Coordinates of C-alpha atoms (C1' of nucleotides) in Angstrom, one line a residue:
Chain A
M1 CA 97.9 79.6 89.7
K2 CA 94.7 79.3 91.7
P3 CA 92.7 76.1 91.7
Y4 CA 90.2 76.2 88.9
V5 CA 86.6 75.1 89.5
L6 CA 83.9 74.6 87.0
I7 CA 80.4 75.1 88.4
A8 CA 77.6 73.7 86.4
E9 CA 74.3 75.1 87.8
D10 CA 71.3 76.5 85.9
E11 CA 69.7 78.3 88.8
D12 CA 70.9 81.8 88.4
A13 CA 70.9 82.9 92.0
L14 CA 72.7 79.9 93.3
A15 CA 75.2 80.0 90.5
T16 CA 76.1 83.6 91.3
L17 CA 76.3 83.0 94.9
L18 CA 78.6 80.2 94.4
E19 CA 80.8 82.1 91.9
Y20 CA 81.1 84.9 94.4
N21 CA 82.0 82.7 97.3
F22 CA 84.5 80.6 95.5
Q23 CA 86.2 83.5 94.0
K24 CA 86.5 85.1 97.4
E25 CA 87.9 81.9 98.7
G26 CA 90.6 82.1 96.1
Y27 CA 89.5 79.9 93.3
D28 CA 89.3 80.7 89.6
V29 CA 85.6 80.1 88.6
S30 CA 83.7 79.3 85.4
I31 CA 80.1 79.0 85.4
A32 CA 78.2 76.7 83.0
R33 CA 74.4 77.1 82.7
D34 CA 73.6 73.8 81.2
G35 CA 75.3 70.3 80.5
D36 CA 76.6 71.2 77.0
E37 CA 78.3 74.4 78.3
A38 CA 79.8 72.4 81.1
L39 CA 81.5 69.9 78.6
L40 CA 82.6 72.7 76.5
L41 CA 84.3 74.5 79.3
A42 CA 85.8 71.5 80.7
A43 CA 87.4 70.7 77.4
E44 CA 88.7 74.2 77.0
R45 CA 90.6 74.2 80.3
T46 CA 90.7 71.2 82.5
P47 CA 89.2 72.1 85.8
D48 CA 90.8 71.1 89.1
F49 CA 87.4 70.0 90.3
I50 CA 83.8 70.3 89.2
L51 CA 80.6 71.2 90.9
L52 CA 77.8 69.5 89.0
D53 CA 74.1 70.1 89.5
W54 CA 72.0 67.1 89.2
M55 CA 69.2 68.6 87.3
M56 CA 70.2 70.8 84.3
P57 CA 68.8 71.6 80.8
K58 CA 70.1 69.8 77.7
L59 CA 72.4 67.3 79.6
S60 CA 71.6 66.2 83.1
G61 CA 74.4 66.2 85.6
I62 CA 74.7 62.4 85.5
E63 CA 75.1 62.4 81.8
V64 CA 77.8 65.1 81.9
C65 CA 79.5 63.1 84.6
R66 CA 79.5 60.0 82.4
R67 CA 80.8 61.9 79.4
L68 CA 83.5 63.5 81.4
R69 CA 84.7 60.2 82.6
R70 CA 85.2 59.0 79.0
K71 CA 87.8 61.6 78.2
S72 CA 91.3 61.1 79.5
E73 CA 91.8 64.8 80.5
T74 CA 88.8 64.7 82.9
R75 CA 88.8 61.0 83.8
S76 CA 90.1 61.6 87.4
T77 CA 88.9 65.1 88.0
P78 CA 87.0 65.2 91.2
I79 CA 83.3 65.9 90.8
I80 CA 81.0 66.9 93.5
M81 CA 77.2 66.4 92.6
L82 CA 74.6 68.9 93.9
T83 CA 71.3 67.1 94.5
A84 CA 68.0 68.0 96.0
R85 CA 67.3 66.7 99.4
G86 CA 65.8 63.2 99.7
D87 CA 66.9 61.7 96.5
E88 CA 68.8 58.9 98.1
T89 CA 68.9 57.1 94.9
D90 CA 70.6 59.9 93.3
K91 CA 73.6 59.4 95.6
I92 CA 73.9 55.8 94.7
T93 CA 73.7 56.5 90.9
G94 CA 75.8 59.5 91.0
L95 CA 78.6 57.7 92.8
D96 CA 78.1 54.9 90.4
Y97 CA 78.7 57.2 87.5
G98 CA 81.9 58.5 88.9
A99 CA 81.0 61.5 91.2
D100 CA 83.4 61.7 94.1
D101 CA 81.1 63.2 96.6
Y102 CA 77.6 64.7 96.7
V103 CA 75.9 67.5 98.6
T104 CA 72.2 67.9 99.1
K105 CA 70.6 71.2 98.7
P106 CA 70.1 73.4 100.6
F107 CA 73.7 73.5 101.9
S108 CA 75.7 76.2 103.8
T109 CA 78.5 77.8 102.0
P110 CA 81.1 77.0 104.6
E111 CA 80.0 73.4 104.6
L112 CA 80.5 73.2 100.8
L113 CA 83.8 74.8 100.9
A114 CA 84.9 72.5 103.7
R115 CA 83.8 69.6 101.6
V116 CA 85.6 70.9 98.6
R117 CA 88.8 71.3 100.6
A118 CA 88.6 67.8 101.9
L119 CA 88.0 66.4 98.4
L120 CA 91.0 68.4 97.0
R121 CA 93.2 67.3 99.7
R122 CA 92.3 63.7 99.2
T123 CA 92.4 63.6 95.3
Q124 CA 94.7 66.4 94.2
P125 CA 97.4 66.5 96.9
G126 CA 99.4 69.6 96.8
I127 CA 97.0 71.8 95.0
L128 CA 96.0 73.8 98.1
D129 CA 99.6 74.1 99.2
D130 CA 101.0 77.6 99.4
V131 CA 104.5 76.4 98.5
I132 CA 105.5 74.3 95.6
R133 CA 109.0 73.0 95.1
Q134 CA 110.5 71.3 92.2
G135 CA 114.3 70.6 92.3
D136 CA 115.9 73.7 93.6
I137 CA 113.1 76.0 92.5
E138 CA 110.6 77.1 95.0
I139 CA 107.5 79.1 94.6
D140 CA 105.2 80.5 97.3
I141 CA 101.9 81.5 95.8
K142 CA 100.6 83.4 99.0
A143 CA 103.7 85.5 99.4
F144 CA 104.2 85.9 95.7
R145 CA 107.9 84.8 95.9
V146 CA 110.2 82.6 93.9
K147 CA 113.5 81.2 95.0
R148 CA 116.1 79.2 93.3
G149 CA 118.6 77.9 95.8
D150 CA 119.0 80.8 98.1
K151 CA 118.4 83.5 95.6
E152 CA 115.3 85.4 95.3
I153 CA 114.0 85.7 91.8
H154 CA 111.9 88.6 90.8
L155 CA 109.2 87.8 88.2
G156 CA 106.6 90.0 86.5
P157 CA 103.0 88.9 87.1
T158 CA 102.7 87.0 83.9
E159 CA 105.9 85.1 84.4
F160 CA 104.8 84.3 87.9
R161 CA 101.5 82.8 86.8
L162 CA 103.3 80.9 84.1
L163 CA 105.8 79.3 86.3
D164 CA 103.2 78.6 88.9
H165 CA 101.2 76.8 86.2
F166 CA 104.2 74.9 85.0
M167 CA 105.3 73.8 88.5
R168 CA 101.8 72.4 89.3
Y169 CA 102.0 70.1 86.3
P170 CA 105.6 69.1 86.1
G171 CA 106.5 67.3 83.0
R172 CA 103.4 67.9 81.2
V173 CA 103.5 69.5 77.8
F174 CA 101.3 72.6 77.2
S175 CA 100.4 74.0 73.8
R176 CA 100.5 77.8 73.4
E177 CA 96.8 77.8 73.2
Q178 CA 96.4 75.9 76.4
L179 CA 98.8 78.2 78.2
L180 CA 96.9 81.2 76.9
D181 CA 93.7 79.7 78.3
S182 CA 95.0 78.9 81.8
V183 CA 97.5 81.6 82.3
W184 CA 96.2 84.5 80.5
G185 CA 92.5 83.6 80.7
R186 CA 89.9 82.2 78.5
D187 CA 88.6 85.3 77.0
V188 CA 91.9 87.2 76.4
Y189 CA 93.0 87.5 72.9
V190 CA 96.7 87.6 72.3
E191 CA 99.0 86.2 69.7
A192 CA 100.2 82.6 70.4
R193 CA 103.7 83.7 69.8
T194 CA 103.4 86.1 72.9
V195 CA 103.8 83.0 74.9
D196 CA 107.2 82.5 73.5
V197 CA 108.3 85.9 74.6
H198 CA 107.1 85.3 78.1
I199 CA 108.7 81.9 78.2
G200 CA 112.0 83.6 77.1
R201 CA 111.6 86.0 79.9
L202 CA 110.9 83.4 82.5
R203 CA 113.9 81.5 81.3
K204 CA 116.2 84.5 81.6
A205 CA 115.1 85.1 85.1
L206 CA 115.5 81.6 86.2
K207 CA 118.9 81.4 84.4
N208 CA 120.2 84.4 86.3
S209 CA 120.1 82.4 89.5
G210 CA 122.2 79.6 88.1
G211 CA 121.3 76.0 87.3
P212 CA 119.9 74.4 84.1
D213 CA 117.0 75.6 82.1
P214 CA 113.9 73.9 83.5
I215 CA 111.7 74.6 80.5
R216 CA 111.8 72.2 77.6
T217 CA 110.7 73.3 74.2
V218 CA 108.7 70.6 72.4
R219 CA 108.9 71.5 68.9
S220 CA 105.6 72.1 67.2
A221 CA 103.7 71.1 70.4
G222 CA 104.6 73.5 73.1
Y223 CA 106.5 73.8 76.4
A224 CA 107.1 71.7 79.5
F225 CA 108.5 72.2 82.9
E226 CA 111.1 69.5 83.9
I227 CA 113.8 69.5 86.4
S228 CA 115.7 66.7 88.1
S229 CA 115.1 66.6 91.8
Chain B
M1 CA 91.8 79.9 125.8
K2 CA 89.9 82.3 123.7
P3 CA 88.8 85.5 125.2
Y4 CA 85.1 85.4 125.9
V5 CA 83.0 88.5 125.0
L6 CA 79.4 89.3 125.9
I7 CA 77.9 91.7 123.5
A8 CA 74.7 93.4 124.6
E9 CA 73.0 95.0 121.7
D10 CA 69.4 95.1 120.7
E11 CA 69.7 96.2 117.1
D12 CA 69.8 93.0 115.1
A13 CA 72.0 94.0 112.2
L14 CA 74.7 95.5 114.4
A15 CA 74.6 92.5 116.8
T16 CA 75.1 90.1 113.9
L17 CA 77.9 92.1 112.5
L18 CA 79.7 92.3 115.7
E19 CA 79.3 88.6 116.4
Y20 CA 80.7 87.8 113.0
N21 CA 83.7 90.0 113.4
F22 CA 84.6 89.0 116.9
Q23 CA 84.4 85.4 116.1
K24 CA 86.5 85.8 113.1
E25 CA 89.1 87.6 115.3
G26 CA 89.1 84.6 117.5
Y27 CA 86.8 85.4 120.3
D28 CA 84.1 83.4 121.9
V29 CA 80.9 85.4 121.6
S30 CA 77.5 85.6 123.2
I31 CA 74.8 88.0 122.2
A32 CA 72.3 89.5 124.5
R33 CA 69.3 91.3 123.0
D34 CA 68.3 93.2 126.1
G35 CA 69.6 94.0 129.6
D36 CA 68.0 91.1 131.4
E37 CA 69.6 88.7 129.1
A38 CA 72.9 90.4 129.4
L39 CA 72.9 90.0 133.3
L40 CA 71.8 86.3 132.8
L41 CA 74.5 85.5 130.4
A42 CA 77.2 87.3 132.4
A43 CA 76.3 85.2 135.5
E44 CA 76.3 82.1 133.5
R45 CA 79.9 82.5 132.3
T46 CA 81.9 85.4 133.4
P47 CA 83.1 87.3 130.2
D48 CA 86.5 88.5 129.8
F49 CA 85.0 91.8 128.6
I50 CA 81.6 93.2 127.7
L51 CA 80.3 95.3 124.9
L52 CA 77.3 97.2 126.2
D53 CA 74.9 99.2 124.2
W54 CA 73.6 102.3 125.9
M55 CA 70.0 102.0 124.9
M56 CA 68.4 98.7 125.4
P57 CA 65.0 97.3 126.3
K58 CA 64.1 96.4 129.8
L59 CA 67.4 97.4 131.4
S60 CA 69.5 100.3 130.0
G61 CA 73.1 99.8 129.5
I62 CA 74.0 102.0 132.4
E63 CA 71.8 99.9 134.8
V64 CA 73.3 96.7 133.6
C65 CA 76.6 98.4 134.1
R66 CA 75.8 99.2 137.7
R67 CA 74.4 95.9 138.6
L68 CA 77.4 94.1 137.1
R69 CA 79.6 96.1 139.4
R70 CA 77.7 94.9 142.4
K71 CA 78.6 91.3 141.8
S72 CA 82.1 90.1 142.7
E73 CA 82.6 88.0 139.6
T74 CA 82.0 91.0 137.2
R75 CA 83.2 93.8 139.5
S76 CA 86.4 94.2 137.5
T77 CA 85.3 92.9 134.0
P78 CA 86.2 95.6 131.4
I79 CA 83.1 97.2 129.9
I80 CA 83.0 99.2 126.7
M81 CA 80.0 101.3 126.1
L82 CA 78.3 101.8 122.8
T83 CA 76.6 105.2 122.6
A84 CA 75.1 107.4 119.9
R85 CA 77.2 110.2 118.7
G86 CA 76.9 113.4 120.5
D87 CA 75.8 112.4 123.9
E88 CA 78.7 113.8 125.7
T89 CA 77.0 113.4 128.9
D90 CA 76.7 109.7 128.3
K91 CA 80.4 109.4 128.3
I92 CA 80.7 111.1 131.8
T93 CA 77.9 109.1 133.3
G94 CA 79.0 105.8 131.7
L95 CA 82.5 106.2 133.1
D96 CA 81.1 107.2 136.4
Y97 CA 79.1 104.0 136.6
G98 CA 82.1 101.9 135.9
A99 CA 82.5 101.5 132.2
D100 CA 86.1 101.4 131.1
D101 CA 85.8 102.9 127.6
Y102 CA 83.1 104.1 125.4
V103 CA 82.8 104.0 121.6
T104 CA 80.4 106.3 119.7
K105 CA 78.3 105.0 116.8
P106 CA 78.9 104.7 114.1
F107 CA 82.3 103.1 114.4
S108 CA 84.4 101.0 112.0
T109 CA 84.9 97.4 113.0
P110 CA 88.8 97.5 113.0
E111 CA 88.6 100.6 115.2
L112 CA 86.5 98.9 117.7
L113 CA 88.7 95.8 117.7
A114 CA 91.7 97.9 118.2
R115 CA 90.1 99.6 121.2
V116 CA 89.1 96.2 122.6
R117 CA 92.6 94.9 122.2
A118 CA 93.9 97.9 123.9
L119 CA 91.4 97.6 126.8
L120 CA 92.1 93.9 127.2
R121 CA 95.9 94.6 127.4
R122 CA 95.5 97.3 129.9
T123 CA 93.0 95.4 132.2
Q124 CA 93.6 91.8 131.6
P125 CA 97.4 91.5 131.2
G126 CA 98.6 88.3 129.6
I127 CA 95.3 87.5 127.7
L128 CA 96.8 88.8 124.6
D129 CA 100.3 89.8 123.6
D130 CA 101.4 93.3 124.3
V131 CA 104.1 93.8 121.8
I132 CA 104.8 92.3 118.4
R133 CA 108.4 92.4 117.2
Q134 CA 109.6 91.7 113.7
G135 CA 113.2 92.4 113.1
D136 CA 114.2 95.8 114.6
I137 CA 110.6 97.0 114.5
E138 CA 108.5 96.8 117.6
I139 CA 104.9 97.7 118.1
D140 CA 103.2 98.1 121.5
I141 CA 99.5 97.9 120.9
K142 CA 98.6 98.7 124.5
A143 CA 100.6 101.9 124.6
F144 CA 100.1 102.8 120.9
R145 CA 103.7 103.0 120.4
V146 CA 106.1 102.0 117.6
K147 CA 109.8 101.7 117.9
R148 CA 112.5 101.0 115.3
G149 CA 115.8 100.2 117.1
D150 CA 115.8 102.8 119.7
K151 CA 113.9 105.5 118.0
E152 CA 110.3 106.2 118.7
I153 CA 108.1 106.6 115.6
H154 CA 105.0 108.6 115.5
L155 CA 102.2 107.1 113.4
G156 CA 98.7 108.4 112.7
P157 CA 95.9 106.0 113.8
T158 CA 95.5 104.6 110.4
E159 CA 99.1 103.9 109.8
F160 CA 99.2 102.3 113.2
R161 CA 96.5 99.9 112.4
L162 CA 98.0 99.2 109.1
L163 CA 101.3 98.3 110.6
D164 CA 99.6 96.3 113.3
H165 CA 97.8 94.3 110.7
F166 CA 100.9 93.7 108.6
M167 CA 103.0 92.7 111.6
R168 CA 100.5 90.1 112.6
Y169 CA 100.8 88.4 109.2
P170 CA 104.4 88.8 108.2
G171 CA 105.2 87.8 104.7
R172 CA 101.7 87.7 103.5
V173 CA 100.5 89.7 100.6
F174 CA 97.2 91.7 100.9
S175 CA 95.3 93.3 98.2
R176 CA 94.1 96.9 98.7
E177 CA 90.7 95.6 99.1
Q178 CA 91.6 93.2 101.8
L179 CA 93.4 96.0 103.6
L180 CA 90.4 98.2 103.3
D181 CA 88.4 95.4 104.8
S182 CA 90.5 94.6 107.7
V183 CA 92.1 97.9 108.5
W184 CA 89.5 100.4 107.5
G185 CA 86.3 98.3 108.0
R186 CA 84.1 96.2 105.9
D187 CA 81.4 98.9 105.7
V188 CA 83.7 101.9 104.9
Y189 CA 83.8 103.1 101.3
V190 CA 87.2 104.4 100.4
E191 CA 89.1 104.4 97.2
A192 CA 91.5 101.6 96.9
R193 CA 94.3 104.0 95.9
T194 CA 94.0 105.6 99.4
V195 CA 95.8 102.6 100.7
D196 CA 98.9 103.6 98.6
V197 CA 98.8 106.9 100.2
H198 CA 98.9 105.5 103.7
I199 CA 101.4 102.8 102.7
G200 CA 103.5 105.7 101.5
R201 CA 103.3 107.5 104.9
L202 CA 104.1 104.4 106.8
R203 CA 107.1 103.8 104.8
K204 CA 108.4 107.3 105.2
A205 CA 107.8 107.1 108.9
L206 CA 109.7 103.7 109.1
K207 CA 112.5 105.0 106.8
N208 CA 113.1 107.9 109.0
S209 CA 114.3 105.6 111.8
G210 CA 116.8 104.0 109.3
G211 CA 117.0 100.5 108.0
P212 CA 115.5 99.0 104.9
D213 CA 111.9 99.4 103.7
P214 CA 110.0 96.5 105.3
I215 CA 107.0 96.8 102.9
R216 CA 107.2 95.0 99.7
T217 CA 105.1 96.1 96.8
V218 CA 103.7 93.2 94.8
R219 CA 102.8 94.6 91.5
S220 CA 99.1 94.0 90.5
A221 CA 98.5 92.2 93.8
G222 CA 99.1 94.3 96.8
Y223 CA 101.6 94.8 99.6
A224 CA 103.4 92.6 102.2
F225 CA 105.4 93.2 105.3
E226 CA 108.7 91.4 105.3
I227 CA 111.8 92.0 107.4
S228 CA 114.8 89.8 108.0
S229 CA 115.2 88.9 111.7
Chain C
dT1 C1' 122.9 71.0 51.0
dA2 C1' 119.1 74.0 50.2
dT3 C1' 114.5 75.0 51.7
dT4 C1' 110.9 75.4 54.8
dT5 C1' 109.2 75.6 59.4
dT6 C1' 109.5 76.7 64.0
dT7 C1' 111.6 79.0 67.9
dG8 C1' 114.6 82.6 70.4
dT9 C1' 115.0 87.2 71.4
dG10 C1' 116.1 92.3 71.3
dA11 C1' 113.7 96.4 70.4
dC12 C1' 109.7 99.3 71.1
dA13 C1' 105.7 101.7 71.6
dG14 C1' 101.6 101.6 74.3
dT15 C1' 99.3 100.5 78.6
dT16 C1' 98.9 99.6 83.5
dT17 C1' 100.3 100.2 87.9
dT18 C1' 102.5 102.6 91.6
dG19 C1' 104.7 106.7 94.2
dT20 C1' 103.8 111.1 96.0
dA21 C1' 102.8 116.0 96.5
dA22 C1' 99.0 119.0 97.0
dA23 C1' 94.4 120.5 98.1
dG24 C1' 90.0 120.2 100.4
dC25 C1' 87.6 118.3 104.3
dT26 C1' 86.4 116.6 108.8
dT27 C1' 87.1 116.0 113.4
dA28 C1' 89.5 116.7 117.8
dT29 C1' 91.4 120.1 121.0
dG30 C1' 92.1 124.0 123.5
Chain D
dC1 C1' 86.1 129.5 117.2
dA2 C1' 90.7 129.0 115.6
dT3 C1' 94.3 125.7 115.1
dA4 C1' 96.0 121.4 114.5
dA5 C1' 96.1 116.8 113.0
dG6 C1' 94.6 113.4 110.1
dC7 C1' 92.0 111.5 106.1
dT8 C1' 90.6 111.0 101.2
dT9 C1' 90.9 112.2 96.8
dT10 C1' 93.1 113.9 92.7
dA11 C1' 96.6 114.6 89.3
dC12 C1' 100.8 113.8 87.4
dA13 C1' 105.3 111.6 86.8
dA14 C1' 108.0 107.6 87.2
dA15 C1' 108.5 102.7 86.8
dA16 C1' 107.1 98.3 85.5
dC17 C1' 105.0 95.4 82.4
dT18 C1' 102.8 93.9 78.0
dG19 C1' 102.1 92.4 73.2
dT20 C1' 103.9 92.6 68.6
dC21 C1' 107.2 92.7 65.3
dA22 C1' 111.4 91.7 62.7
dC23 C1' 115.1 89.1 62.2
dA24 C1' 118.4 85.6 63.6
dA25 C1' 119.1 80.9 64.9
dA26 C1' 117.9 76.2 65.1
dA27 C1' 115.6 72.2 63.6
dA28 C1' 113.1 69.5 60.3
dT29 C1' 112.3 68.3 55.6
dA30 C1' 113.3 67.5 50.9

DNA sequence: TATTTTTGTGACAGTTTTGTAAAGCTTATG
DNA sequence: CATAAGCTTTACAAAACTGTCACAAAAATA
């Protein structure tokens, strides 16, 4: 639903500040205090982009960056490096290792947010859009509305987030666990089968407005959203 | 293009707050820390209106006011005086010396902004829109009036600002917290549920004049104003 | 075909969120 | 100083939503 950012930063004050600002700006945020944690969180739920501090305990930013690039899920995830001023060499090295942009500390929050928006627009087109359309289904995130053809569709909060998630990644198959992570939230404990129930509800709502069922069940794997446009 | 406001206020915290809020609202802002500076800045570029603190170093607000009135460029520039509560005499004197309105501290930012808009509409016609219309609902900020169809609607101040805000951003969903920020004021502490009560009153008032409820409840998210035109 | 595994779905009990009337206060007004 | 108007909070009822379960249906497997 919201763009999901992973912030890897060991300095507490900065991490909190960033978390606050990005949340306020409308992002889902996770904070990692060291390199290990960053990799862990990134594996749990693939972020839409990553803020990576250059200097961190356990694994340095550059090492994290390199490892992320080795996995298929995060190979193309945009990464912004946070470096101390003056380390010009860091920039070179960082970009070498696959960072997409870098920002020197200290930076102003609006500046960073602007950089992030620019990066997202460049690399993840559509992720900042308010309206997503797939076939005859249209979802407006800011207005919390769903339409199929001309008909308004009412969805409960969970079904809305679920559809939102699916429509951002059309065709991709998500396991129940993945859906729980990214739609319900990492820390919530619910039965995997609960996903089925909500899928059912979503299907019913979408069917009421006519047209084929856009959700495909992938037996023993999960669900995917597909619709011919 | 943007209205240009000169803010003369020596108290740092308040000056910064005002600067931030007026900029966010789309004004060009200059800050003067004392009376001398205020006159200087006003001479440099004639403001569209002036916020003038009553108590200031060097030249008091009232003296600044009087001198501004002597120059042809600023003779008719709207001036809002900021005074401490209780100084009833200030009001009289201030208006005598040519202030157009006065606001007692402490005030909430949205309240001040509303006063400013009203003043600008009264004195600088055309610089802002007077009326906003959505569907059959019409709000006249200058006159503090609301009409639905032909019927006059009476609203309390809070409901008025609430409707004003909604009609400026039709279709968009605002959380209770956002509404508290932009309608009540960043600094005011009020229960989130209070918003519900005012929404209820606004709905009732609008319903009395017939037609559908233009306010949509978005469960677990907030409210939005929508009406078919 | 019989058996096992996986998915679809109606029912339901519990929880969360919203609508609203009533009460207590504060501020404006004459 | 009394009255009126408007604001916030509270409490309770209604409505919407949630997660789980049980069982039916479908698909895979033997």
